[in-house]
Amino acid sequence: VDFRAIGTAEDPCARMMAALLSSSIGDLAEELALSSNERWLETASAALQNNHSTFTMLPLNEITGDASLVAELAARGYTVHDPAELDPQK
């Protein structure tokens, strides 16, 4: 794959994913990404239901935006707070 042809995305991960999706294995890559996201969401949901508190780490691109895993948690009925709106004194 010629990464120079991917475009002007500044995020190297986004360029890599775009290259992968446009390659001959793009369907498999998309299926793996969707499967991985669904597994994470199921695991996160179980952790949130079974524990008083829980912690996870995600790449920034999985935290922000309308298609993020955090947005999907909100779509599934979880309350998601924007850190910028939280009172740091509490």
mmCIF file of N, CA and C in Angstrom:
data_model
loop_
_atom_site.group_PDB
_atom_site.id
_atom_site.type_symbol
_atom_site.label_atom_id
_atom_site.label_comp_id
_atom_site.label_asym_id
_atom_site.label_seq_id
_atom_site.Cartn_x
_atom_site.Cartn_y
_atom_site.Cartn_z
ATOM 1 N N VAL A 1 0.849 -1.178 0.000
ATOM 2 C CA VAL A 1 0.000 0.000 0.000
ATOM 3 C C VAL A 1 0.888 1.233 0.000
ATOM 4 N N ASP A 2 0.569 2.170 -0.841
ATOM 5 C CA ASP A 2 1.307 3.423 -0.921
ATOM 6 C C ASP A 2 0.696 4.422 0.057
ATOM 7 N N PHE A 3 1.307 4.594 1.216
ATOM 8 C CA PHE A 3 0.755 5.464 2.252
ATOM 9 C C PHE A 3 0.732 6.928 1.825
ATOM 10 N N ARG A 4 1.549 7.308 0.861
ATOM 11 C CA ARG A 4 1.538 8.693 0.382
ATOM 12 C C ARG A 4 0.238 9.014 -0.342
ATOM 13 N N ALA A 5 -0.452 7.983 -0.820
ATOM 14 C CA ALA A 5 -1.697 8.201 -1.569
ATOM 15 C C ALA A 5 -2.918 8.262 -0.672
ATOM 16 N N ILE A 6 -2.738 8.126 0.631
ATOM 17 C CA ILE A 6 -3.868 8.059 1.557
ATOM 18 C C ILE A 6 -4.548 9.413 1.704
ATOM 19 N N GLY A 7 -3.841 10.457 1.537
ATOM 20 C CA GLY A 7 -4.469 11.767 1.677
ATOM 21 C C GLY A 7 -3.745 12.601 2.702
ATOM 22 N N THR A 8 -4.469 13.517 3.294
ATOM 23 C CA THR A 8 -3.842 14.486 4.181
ATOM 24 C C THR A 8 -4.136 14.237 5.646
ATOM 25 N N ALA A 9 -4.681 13.071 5.999
ATOM 26 C CA ALA A 9 -4.940 12.792 7.411
ATOM 27 C C ALA A 9 -3.635 12.929 8.187
ATOM 28 N N GLU A 10 -3.658 13.709 9.254
ATOM 29 C CA GLU A 10 -2.440 13.932 10.019
ATOM 30 C C GLU A 10 -2.160 12.790 10.987
ATOM 31 N N ASP A 11 -3.174 12.103 11.424
ATOM 32 C CA ASP A 11 -3.000 11.008 12.359
ATOM 33 C C ASP A 11 -2.463 9.791 11.621
ATOM 34 N N PRO A 12 -1.276 9.301 11.980
ATOM 35 C CA PRO A 12 -0.723 8.151 11.271
ATOM 36 C C PRO A 12 -1.602 6.900 11.403
ATOM 37 N N CYS A 13 -2.296 6.762 12.525
ATOM 38 C CA CYS A 13 -3.199 5.621 12.684
ATOM 39 C C CYS A 13 -4.368 5.715 11.708
ATOM 40 N N ALA A 14 -4.883 6.920 11.500
ATOM 41 C CA ALA A 14 -5.977 7.113 10.556
ATOM 42 C C ALA A 14 -5.505 6.820 9.140
ATOM 43 N N ARG A 15 -4.287 7.253 8.803
ATOM 44 C CA ARG A 15 -3.740 6.955 7.475
ATOM 45 C C ARG A 15 -3.568 5.457 7.289
ATOM 46 N N MET A 16 -3.063 4.779 8.328
ATOM 47 C CA MET A 16 -2.866 3.341 8.236
ATOM 48 C C MET A 16 -4.204 2.625 8.066
ATOM 49 N N MET A 17 -5.210 3.021 8.852
ATOM 50 C CA MET A 17 -6.519 2.375 8.763
ATOM 51 C C MET A 17 -7.154 2.638 7.404
ATOM 52 N N ALA A 18 -7.027 3.843 6.887
ATOM 53 C CA ALA A 18 -7.560 4.145 5.565
ATOM 54 C C ALA A 18 -6.881 3.287 4.507
ATOM 55 N N ALA A 19 -5.570 3.121 4.625
ATOM 56 C CA ALA A 19 -4.846 2.282 3.677
ATOM 57 C C ALA A 19 -5.296 0.835 3.776
ATOM 58 N N LEU A 20 -5.442 0.369 4.974
ATOM 59 C CA LEU A 20 -5.869 -1.010 5.184
ATOM 60 C C LEU A 20 -7.262 -1.247 4.629
ATOM 61 N N LEU A 21 -8.186 -0.323 4.913
ATOM 62 C CA LEU A 21 -9.561 -0.482 4.445
ATOM 63 C C LEU A 21 -9.676 -0.390 2.930
ATOM 64 N N SER A 22 -8.760 0.333 2.300
ATOM 65 C CA SER A 22 -8.818 0.452 0.845
ATOM 66 C C SER A 22 -8.057 -0.675 0.147
ATOM 67 N N SER A 23 -7.429 -1.538 0.920
ATOM 68 C CA SER A 23 -6.677 -2.640 0.327
ATOM 69 C C SER A 23 -7.594 -3.832 0.069
ATOM 70 N N SER A 24 -7.021 -4.884 -0.444
ATOM 71 C CA SER A 24 -7.806 -6.081 -0.759
ATOM 72 C C SER A 24 -8.320 -6.787 0.482
ATOM 73 N N ILE A 25 -7.758 -6.494 1.642
ATOM 74 C CA ILE A 25 -8.252 -7.121 2.875
ATOM 75 C C ILE A 25 -9.108 -6.159 3.698
ATOM 76 N N GLY A 26 -9.587 -5.117 3.053
ATOM 77 C CA GLY A 26 -10.375 -4.096 3.741
ATOM 78 C C GLY A 26 -11.607 -4.645 4.426
ATOM 79 N N ASP A 27 -12.342 -5.565 3.784
ATOM 80 C CA ASP A 27 -13.544 -6.125 4.402
ATOM 81 C C ASP A 27 -13.196 -6.877 5.674
ATOM 82 N N LEU A 28 -12.116 -7.642 5.642
ATOM 83 C CA LEU A 28 -11.687 -8.384 6.827
ATOM 84 C C LEU A 28 -11.264 -7.423 7.936
ATOM 85 N N ALA A 29 -10.532 -6.380 7.573
ATOM 86 C CA ALA A 29 -10.086 -5.396 8.561
ATOM 87 C C ALA A 29 -11.272 -4.717 9.217
ATOM 88 N N GLU A 30 -12.280 -4.359 8.414
ATOM 89 C CA GLU A 30 -13.468 -3.717 8.968
ATOM 90 C C GLU A 30 -14.216 -4.672 9.894
ATOM 91 N N GLU A 31 -14.327 -5.929 9.494
ATOM 92 C CA GLU A 31 -14.998 -6.934 10.326
ATOM 93 C C GLU A 31 -14.259 -7.130 11.648
ATOM 94 N N LEU A 32 -12.934 -7.163 11.599
ATOM 95 C CA LEU A 32 -12.145 -7.303 12.823
ATOM 96 C C LEU A 32 -12.306 -6.097 13.737
ATOM 97 N N ALA A 33 -12.326 -4.895 13.157
ATOM 98 C CA ALA A 33 -12.502 -3.681 13.955
ATOM 99 C C ALA A 33 -13.875 -3.672 14.620
ATOM 100 N N LEU A 34 -14.911 -4.022 13.876
ATOM 101 C CA LEU A 34 -16.262 -4.055 14.446
ATOM 102 C C LEU A 34 -16.375 -5.116 15.535
ATOM 103 N N SER A 35 -15.772 -6.276 15.295
ATOM 104 C CA SER A 35 -15.800 -7.355 16.282
ATOM 105 C C SER A 35 -15.055 -6.954 17.554
ATOM 106 N N SER A 36 -13.912 -6.312 17.376
ATOM 107 C CA SER A 36 -13.132 -5.852 18.526
ATOM 108 C C SER A 36 -13.913 -4.813 19.333
ATOM 109 N N ASN A 37 -14.557 -3.877 18.643
ATOM 110 C CA ASN A 37 -15.352 -2.857 19.331
ATOM 111 C C ASN A 37 -16.508 -3.490 20.091
ATOM 112 N N GLU A 38 -17.188 -4.440 19.483
ATOM 113 C CA GLU A 38 -18.321 -5.097 20.147
ATOM 114 C C GLU A 38 -17.852 -5.862 21.379
ATOM 115 N N ARG A 39 -16.720 -6.538 21.263
ATOM 116 C CA ARG A 39 -16.172 -7.264 22.425
ATOM 117 C C ARG A 39 -15.830 -6.295 23.553
ATOM 118 N N TRP A 40 -15.218 -5.147 23.198
ATOM 119 C CA TRP A 40 -14.879 -4.158 24.223
ATOM 120 C C TRP A 40 -16.151 -3.643 24.884
ATOM 121 N N LEU A 41 -17.173 -3.332 24.092
ATOM 122 C CA LEU A 41 -18.423 -2.806 24.644
ATOM 123 C C LEU A 41 -19.095 -3.813 25.574
ATOM 124 N N GLU A 42 -19.093 -5.080 25.216
ATOM 125 C CA GLU A 42 -19.674 -6.115 26.078
ATOM 126 C C GLU A 42 -18.888 -6.235 27.385
ATOM 127 N N THR A 43 -17.572 -6.204 27.287
ATOM 128 C CA THR A 43 -16.721 -6.303 28.479
ATOM 129 C C THR A 43 -16.882 -5.074 29.366
ATOM 130 N N ALA A 44 -16.911 -3.905 28.762
ATOM 131 C CA ALA A 44 -17.098 -2.669 29.526
ATOM 132 C C ALA A 44 -18.454 -2.667 30.206
ATOM 133 N N SER A 45 -19.485 -3.087 29.502
ATOM 134 C CA SER A 45 -20.828 -3.139 30.074
ATOM 135 C C SER A 45 -20.868 -4.068 31.281
ATOM 136 N N ALA A 46 -20.263 -5.241 31.156
ATOM 137 C CA ALA A 46 -20.221 -6.183 32.278
ATOM 138 C C ALA A 46 -19.454 -5.590 33.459
ATOM 139 N N ALA A 47 -18.337 -4.938 33.179
ATOM 140 C CA ALA A 47 -17.541 -4.332 34.253
ATOM 141 C C ALA A 47 -18.323 -3.228 34.947
ATOM 142 N N LEU A 48 -19.040 -2.419 34.192
ATOM 143 C CA LEU A 48 -19.831 -1.334 34.773
ATOM 144 C C LEU A 48 -20.994 -1.864 35.607
ATOM 145 N N GLN A 49 -21.556 -2.983 35.211
ATOM 146 C CA GLN A 49 -22.679 -3.564 35.950
ATOM 147 C C GLN A 49 -22.224 -4.308 37.204
ATOM 148 N N ASN A 50 -21.022 -4.867 37.184
ATOM 149 C CA ASN A 50 -20.579 -5.752 38.260
ATOM 150 C C ASN A 50 -19.610 -5.121 39.252
ATOM 151 N N ASN A 51 -19.177 -3.909 39.021
ATOM 152 C CA ASN A 51 -18.179 -3.289 39.890
ATOM 153 C C ASN A 51 -18.609 -1.893 40.312
ATOM 154 N N HIS A 52 -18.190 -1.514 41.520
ATOM 155 C CA HIS A 52 -18.481 -0.164 42.014
ATOM 156 C C HIS A 52 -17.756 0.881 41.166
ATOM 157 N N SER A 53 -16.523 0.570 40.781
ATOM 158 C CA SER A 53 -15.779 1.450 39.887
ATOM 159 C C SER A 53 -14.990 0.581 38.914
ATOM 160 N N THR A 54 -14.669 1.146 37.786
ATOM 161 C CA THR A 54 -13.927 0.413 36.765
ATOM 162 C C THR A 54 -13.053 1.376 35.993
ATOM 163 N N PHE A 55 -12.026 0.872 35.354
ATOM 164 C CA PHE A 55 -11.067 1.702 34.629
ATOM 165 C C PHE A 55 -10.705 1.017 33.323
ATOM 166 N N THR A 56 -10.553 1.786 32.291
ATOM 167 C CA THR A 56 -10.076 1.268 31.015
ATOM 168 C C THR A 56 -9.210 2.315 30.335
ATOM 169 N N MET A 57 -8.362 1.862 29.444
ATOM 170 C CA MET A 57 -7.558 2.769 28.620
ATOM 171 C C MET A 57 -7.904 2.490 27.167
ATOM 172 N N LEU A 58 -8.080 3.550 26.418
ATOM 173 C CA LEU A 58 -8.398 3.445 24.996
ATOM 174 C C LEU A 58 -7.566 4.443 24.221
ATOM 175 N N PRO A 59 -7.316 4.153 22.956
ATOM 176 C CA PRO A 59 -6.679 5.173 22.109
ATOM 177 C C PRO A 59 -7.612 6.384 21.995
ATOM 178 N N LEU A 60 -7.053 7.542 21.834
ATOM 179 C CA LEU A 60 -7.831 8.771 21.787
ATOM 180 C C LEU A 60 -8.922 8.730 20.716
ATOM 181 N N ASN A 61 -8.647 8.093 19.581
ATOM 182 C CA ASN A 61 -9.653 8.040 18.522
ATOM 183 C C ASN A 61 -10.853 7.171 18.903
ATOM 184 N N GLU A 62 -10.732 6.351 19.950
ATOM 185 C CA GLU A 62 -11.854 5.537 20.424
ATOM 186 C C GLU A 62 -12.635 6.236 21.543
ATOM 187 N N ILE A 63 -12.155 7.398 21.966
ATOM 188 C CA ILE A 63 -12.788 8.129 23.062
ATOM 189 C C ILE A 63 -13.597 9.310 22.548
ATOM 190 N N THR A 64 -13.143 9.940 21.490
ATOM 191 C CA THR A 64 -13.786 11.160 21.004
ATOM 192 C C THR A 64 -14.544 10.913 19.704
ATOM 193 N N GLY A 65 -15.508 11.755 19.448
ATOM 194 C CA GLY A 65 -16.236 11.706 18.189
ATOM 195 C C GLY A 65 -17.535 10.917 18.264
ATOM 196 N N ASP A 66 -18.361 11.134 17.264
ATOM 197 C CA ASP A 66 -19.682 10.514 17.220
ATOM 198 C C ASP A 66 -19.628 9.006 17.034
ATOM 199 N N ALA A 67 -18.550 8.481 16.468
ATOM 200 C CA ALA A 67 -18.443 7.044 16.213
ATOM 201 C C ALA A 67 -17.545 6.351 17.234
ATOM 202 N N SER A 68 -17.245 7.019 18.348
ATOM 203 C CA SER A 68 -16.339 6.456 19.350
ATOM 204 C C SER A 68 -17.033 5.408 20.213
ATOM 205 N N LEU A 69 -16.227 4.639 20.928
ATOM 206 C CA LEU A 69 -16.776 3.666 21.867
ATOM 207 C C LEU A 69 -17.516 4.363 23.001
ATOM 208 N N VAL A 70 -17.051 5.525 23.411
ATOM 209 C CA VAL A 70 -17.732 6.280 24.464
ATOM 210 C C VAL A 70 -19.109 6.731 23.966
ATOM 211 N N ALA A 71 -19.189 7.182 22.720
ATOM 212 C CA ALA A 71 -20.488 7.564 22.149
ATOM 213 C C ALA A 71 -21.422 6.354 22.066
ATOM 214 N N GLU A 72 -20.864 5.191 21.766
ATOM 215 C CA GLU A 72 -21.678 3.981 21.702
ATOM 216 C C GLU A 72 -22.198 3.595 23.084
ATOM 217 N N LEU A 73 -21.393 3.791 24.133
ATOM 218 C CA LEU A 73 -21.888 3.545 25.497
ATOM 219 C C LEU A 73 -23.070 4.458 25.795
ATOM 220 N N ALA A 74 -22.960 5.718 25.416
ATOM 221 C CA ALA A 74 -24.058 6.662 25.632
ATOM 222 C C ALA A 74 -25.294 6.215 24.847
ATOM 223 N N ALA A 75 -25.092 5.758 23.619
ATOM 224 C CA ALA A 75 -26.212 5.295 22.798
ATOM 225 C C ALA A 75 -26.890 4.073 23.408
ATOM 226 N N ARG A 76 -26.133 3.316 24.198
ATOM 227 C CA ARG A 76 -26.681 2.120 24.852
ATOM 228 C C ARG A 76 -27.301 2.438 26.207
ATOM 229 N N GLY A 77 -27.382 3.729 26.525
ATOM 230 C CA GLY A 77 -28.090 4.134 27.729
ATOM 231 C C GLY A 77 -27.230 4.510 28.917
ATOM 232 N N TYR A 78 -25.926 4.429 28.783
ATOM 233 C CA TYR A 78 -25.053 4.821 29.890
ATOM 234 C C TYR A 78 -24.940 6.339 29.938
ATOM 235 N N THR A 79 -24.799 6.874 31.139
ATOM 236 C CA THR A 79 -24.576 8.305 31.300
ATOM 237 C C THR A 79 -23.088 8.573 31.120
ATOM 238 N N VAL A 80 -22.773 9.426 30.191
ATOM 239 C CA VAL A 80 -21.383 9.779 29.896
ATOM 240 C C VAL A 80 -21.221 11.264 30.152
ATOM 241 N N HIS A 81 -20.237 11.608 30.983
ATOM 242 C CA HIS A 81 -19.983 13.002 31.330
ATOM 243 C C HIS A 81 -18.781 13.515 30.555
ATOM 244 N N ASP A 82 -18.912 14.698 30.013
ATOM 245 C CA ASP A 82 -17.804 15.368 29.347
ATOM 246 C C ASP A 82 -16.869 15.888 30.436
ATOM 247 N N PRO A 83 -15.600 15.464 30.443
ATOM 248 C CA PRO A 83 -14.678 15.916 31.492
ATOM 249 C C PRO A 83 -14.564 17.431 31.575
ATOM 250 N N ALA A 84 -14.741 18.124 30.461
ATOM 251 C CA ALA A 84 -14.641 19.585 30.468
ATOM 252 C C ALA A 84 -15.769 20.220 31.264
ATOM 253 N N GLU A 85 -16.859 19.488 31.460
ATOM 254 C CA GLU A 85 -18.002 20.029 32.189
ATOM 255 C C GLU A 85 -18.012 19.643 33.669
ATOM 256 N N LEU A 86 -17.073 18.817 34.109
ATOM 257 C CA LEU A 86 -17.025 18.372 35.493
ATOM 258 C C LEU A 86 -16.369 19.421 36.372
ATOM 259 N N ASP A 87 -16.823 19.531 37.609
ATOM 260 C CA ASP A 87 -16.247 20.457 38.579
ATOM 261 C C ASP A 87 -15.000 19.813 39.175
ATOM 262 N N PRO A 88 -13.820 20.370 38.958
ATOM 263 C CA PRO A 88 -12.592 19.765 39.472
ATOM 264 C C PRO A 88 -12.505 19.770 40.999
ATOM 265 N N GLN A 89 -13.345 20.557 41.668
ATOM 266 C CA GLN A 89 -13.328 20.630 43.133
ATOM 267 C C GLN A 89 -14.090 19.469 43.773
ATOM 268 N N LYS A 90 -14.845 18.717 42.992
ATOM 269 C CA LYS A 90 -15.620 17.615 43.561
ATOM 270 C C LYS A 90 -14.888 16.311 43.496
#
